[in-house]
C-alpha positions as a LaTeX table, in Angstrom:
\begin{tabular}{lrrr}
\hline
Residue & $x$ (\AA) & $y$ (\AA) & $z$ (\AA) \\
\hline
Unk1 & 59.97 & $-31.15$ & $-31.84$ \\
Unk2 & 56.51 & $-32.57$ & $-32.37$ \\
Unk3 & 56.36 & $-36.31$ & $-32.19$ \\
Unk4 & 53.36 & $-36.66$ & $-33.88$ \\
Unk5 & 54.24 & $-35.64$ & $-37.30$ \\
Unk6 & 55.33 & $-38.16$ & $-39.89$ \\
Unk7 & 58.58 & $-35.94$ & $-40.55$ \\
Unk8 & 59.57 & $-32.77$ & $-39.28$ \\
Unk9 & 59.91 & $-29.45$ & $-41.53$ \\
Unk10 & 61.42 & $-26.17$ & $-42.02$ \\
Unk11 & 61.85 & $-23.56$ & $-44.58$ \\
Unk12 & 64.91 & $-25.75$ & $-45.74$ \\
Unk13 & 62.61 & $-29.04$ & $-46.37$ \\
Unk14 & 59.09 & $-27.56$ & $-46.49$ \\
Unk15 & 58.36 & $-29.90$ & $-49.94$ \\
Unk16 & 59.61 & $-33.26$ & $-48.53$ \\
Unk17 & 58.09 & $-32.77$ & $-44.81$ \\
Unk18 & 54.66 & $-31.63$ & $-46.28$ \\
Unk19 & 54.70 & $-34.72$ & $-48.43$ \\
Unk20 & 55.60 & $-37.06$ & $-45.84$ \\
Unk21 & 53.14 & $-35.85$ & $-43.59$ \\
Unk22 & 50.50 & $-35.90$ & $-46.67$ \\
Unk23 & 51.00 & $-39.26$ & $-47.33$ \\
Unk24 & 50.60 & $-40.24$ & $-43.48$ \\
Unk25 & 47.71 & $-38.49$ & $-43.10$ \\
Unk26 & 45.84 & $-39.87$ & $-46.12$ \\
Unk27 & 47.07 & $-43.95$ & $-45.06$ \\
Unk28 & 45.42 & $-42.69$ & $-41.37$ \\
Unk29 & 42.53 & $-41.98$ & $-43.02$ \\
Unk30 & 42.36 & $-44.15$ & $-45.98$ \\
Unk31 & 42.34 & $-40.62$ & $-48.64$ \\
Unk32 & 43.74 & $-41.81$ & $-52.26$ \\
Unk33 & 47.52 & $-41.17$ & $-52.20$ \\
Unk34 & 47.15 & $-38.87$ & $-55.61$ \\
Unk35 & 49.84 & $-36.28$ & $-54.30$ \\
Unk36 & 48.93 & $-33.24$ & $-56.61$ \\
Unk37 & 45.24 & $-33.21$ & $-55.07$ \\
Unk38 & 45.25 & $-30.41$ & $-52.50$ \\
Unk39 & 44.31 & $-31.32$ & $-49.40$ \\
Unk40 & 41.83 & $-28.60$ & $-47.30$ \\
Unk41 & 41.63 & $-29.50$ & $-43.66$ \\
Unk42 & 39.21 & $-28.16$ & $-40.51$ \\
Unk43 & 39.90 & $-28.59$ & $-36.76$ \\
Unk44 & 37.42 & $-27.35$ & $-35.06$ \\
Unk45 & 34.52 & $-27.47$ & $-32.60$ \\
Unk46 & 30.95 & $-28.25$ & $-34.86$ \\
Unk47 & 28.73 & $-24.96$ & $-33.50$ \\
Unk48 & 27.39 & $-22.49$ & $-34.72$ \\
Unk49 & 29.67 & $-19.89$ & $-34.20$ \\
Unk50 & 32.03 & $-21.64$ & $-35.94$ \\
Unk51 & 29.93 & $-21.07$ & $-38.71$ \\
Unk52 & 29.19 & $-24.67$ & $-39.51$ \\
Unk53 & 27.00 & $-23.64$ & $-42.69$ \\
Unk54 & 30.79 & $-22.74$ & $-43.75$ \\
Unk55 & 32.50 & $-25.72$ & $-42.89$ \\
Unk56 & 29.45 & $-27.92$ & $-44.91$ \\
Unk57 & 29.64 & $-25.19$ & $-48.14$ \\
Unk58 & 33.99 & $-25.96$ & $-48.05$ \\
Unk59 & 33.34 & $-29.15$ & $-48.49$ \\
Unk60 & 30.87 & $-29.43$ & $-51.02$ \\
Unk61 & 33.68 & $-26.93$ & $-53.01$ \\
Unk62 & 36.90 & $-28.58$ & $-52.07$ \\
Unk63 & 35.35 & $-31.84$ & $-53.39$ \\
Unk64 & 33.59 & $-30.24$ & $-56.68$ \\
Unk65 & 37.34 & $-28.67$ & $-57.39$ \\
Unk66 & 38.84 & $-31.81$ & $-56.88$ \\
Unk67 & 40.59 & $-31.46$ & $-54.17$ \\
Unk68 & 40.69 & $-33.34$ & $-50.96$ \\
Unk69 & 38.65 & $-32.24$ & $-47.50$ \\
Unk70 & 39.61 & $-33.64$ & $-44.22$ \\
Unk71 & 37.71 & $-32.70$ & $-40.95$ \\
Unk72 & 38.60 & $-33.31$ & $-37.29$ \\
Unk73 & 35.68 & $-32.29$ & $-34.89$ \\
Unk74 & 32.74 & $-32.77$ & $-32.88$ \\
Unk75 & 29.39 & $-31.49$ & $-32.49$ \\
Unk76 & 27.83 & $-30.55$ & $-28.96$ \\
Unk77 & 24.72 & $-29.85$ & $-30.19$ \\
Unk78 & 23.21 & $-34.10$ & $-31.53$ \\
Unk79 & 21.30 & $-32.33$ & $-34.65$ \\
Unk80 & 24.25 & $-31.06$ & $-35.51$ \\
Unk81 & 26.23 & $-33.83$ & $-35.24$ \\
Unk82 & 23.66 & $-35.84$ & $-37.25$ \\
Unk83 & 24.12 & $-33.46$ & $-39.60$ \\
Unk84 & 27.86 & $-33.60$ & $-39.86$ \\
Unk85 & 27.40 & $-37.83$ & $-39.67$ \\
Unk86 & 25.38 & $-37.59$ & $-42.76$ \\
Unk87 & 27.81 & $-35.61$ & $-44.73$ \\
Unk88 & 30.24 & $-37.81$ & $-43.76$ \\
Unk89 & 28.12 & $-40.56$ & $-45.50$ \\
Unk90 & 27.64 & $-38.66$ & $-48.33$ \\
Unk91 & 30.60 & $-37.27$ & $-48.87$ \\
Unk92 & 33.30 & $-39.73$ & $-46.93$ \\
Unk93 & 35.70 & $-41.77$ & $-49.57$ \\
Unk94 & 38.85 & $-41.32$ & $-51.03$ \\
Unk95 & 39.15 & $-38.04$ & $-50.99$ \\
Unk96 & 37.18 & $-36.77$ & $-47.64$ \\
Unk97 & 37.56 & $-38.16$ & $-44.48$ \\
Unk98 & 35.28 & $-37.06$ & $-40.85$ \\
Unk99 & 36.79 & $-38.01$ & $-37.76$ \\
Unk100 & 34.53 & $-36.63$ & $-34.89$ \\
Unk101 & 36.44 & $-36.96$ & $-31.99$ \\
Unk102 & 38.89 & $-35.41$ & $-30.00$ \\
Unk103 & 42.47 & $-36.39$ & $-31.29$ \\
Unk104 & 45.45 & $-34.77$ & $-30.44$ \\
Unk105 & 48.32 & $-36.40$ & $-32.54$ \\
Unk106 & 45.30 & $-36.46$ & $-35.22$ \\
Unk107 & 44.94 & $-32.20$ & $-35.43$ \\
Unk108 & 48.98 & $-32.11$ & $-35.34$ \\
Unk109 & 49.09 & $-34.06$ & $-38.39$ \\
Unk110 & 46.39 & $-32.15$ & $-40.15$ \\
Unk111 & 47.74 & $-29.07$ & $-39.83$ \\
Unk112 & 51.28 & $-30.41$ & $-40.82$ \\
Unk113 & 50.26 & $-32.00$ & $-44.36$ \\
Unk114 & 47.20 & $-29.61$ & $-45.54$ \\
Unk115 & 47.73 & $-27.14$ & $-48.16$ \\
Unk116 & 44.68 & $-24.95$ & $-46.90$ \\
Unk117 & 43.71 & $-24.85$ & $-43.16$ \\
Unk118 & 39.73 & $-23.82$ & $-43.03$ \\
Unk119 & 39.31 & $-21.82$ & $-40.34$ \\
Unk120 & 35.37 & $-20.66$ & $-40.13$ \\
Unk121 & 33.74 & $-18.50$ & $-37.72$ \\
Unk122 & 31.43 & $-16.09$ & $-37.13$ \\
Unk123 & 32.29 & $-14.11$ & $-34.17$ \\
Unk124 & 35.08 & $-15.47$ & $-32.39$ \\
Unk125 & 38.41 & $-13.41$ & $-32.38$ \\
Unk126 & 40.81 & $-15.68$ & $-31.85$ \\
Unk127 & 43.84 & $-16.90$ & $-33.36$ \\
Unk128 & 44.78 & $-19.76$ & $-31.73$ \\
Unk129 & 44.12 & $-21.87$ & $-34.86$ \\
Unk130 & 46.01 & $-19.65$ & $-37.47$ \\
Unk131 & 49.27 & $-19.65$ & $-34.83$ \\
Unk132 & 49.39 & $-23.30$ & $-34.43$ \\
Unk133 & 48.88 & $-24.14$ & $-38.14$ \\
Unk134 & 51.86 & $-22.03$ & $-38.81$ \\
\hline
\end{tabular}
């Protein structure tokens, strides 16, 4: 049982779990409540083999598709967290949220309510990401 998630699903109550979570996630982090938006989430460390140039081109997309882009992460590297802090102020609003920081009950909700789980990289094998989401 995870207590961090707004409701608990299954197979049997996939559609009313995702939405509850949905509409937790987007009150945390003041998104527009529209409920047929997607919403395309990222956990994930901000360096380059991550493939941040990926993570920056999603959310240009997501937003230009109208959908809704929600990212959970932080940068080691200061440029590239100054980069990330000024997408954040140019694309943050109601429908894309940055929350650079580490945030446990945070990353358990995102992967919970998002429709699409971004998971960029450009060399590292593992899974870890892909298992939990599911």
């Amino acid at each position: 049982e995870d207590h961090f998630l707004a409701m608990q699903y299954n197979a049997d109550n996939v559609v009313q779990g995702k939405a509850a979570n949905k509409q937790a996630l987007r009150e945390r982090l003041g998104l527009s409540g529209w409920g047929d938006k997607p919403l395309v989430g990222v956990v994930s460390r901000l360096t380059a083999q991550k493939g941040i140039h990926l993570i920056k081109h999603a959310a240009h997309h997501t937003l230009s598709r109208g959908a809704q882009f929600v990212l959970l992460g932080s940068a080691p590297d200061p440029k590239v967290q100054a980069e990330f802090d000024g997408l954040a102020g140019s694309l943050g609003g109601e429908d894309a949220a940055f929350y650079f920081a580490y945030d446990e009950p945070l990353s358990h909700l995102i992967y919970a309510a998002c429709d699409v789980i971004l998971v960029p990289s450009m060399f590292e094998p593992c899974g870890l990401t892909q298992l939990i989401a599911m």
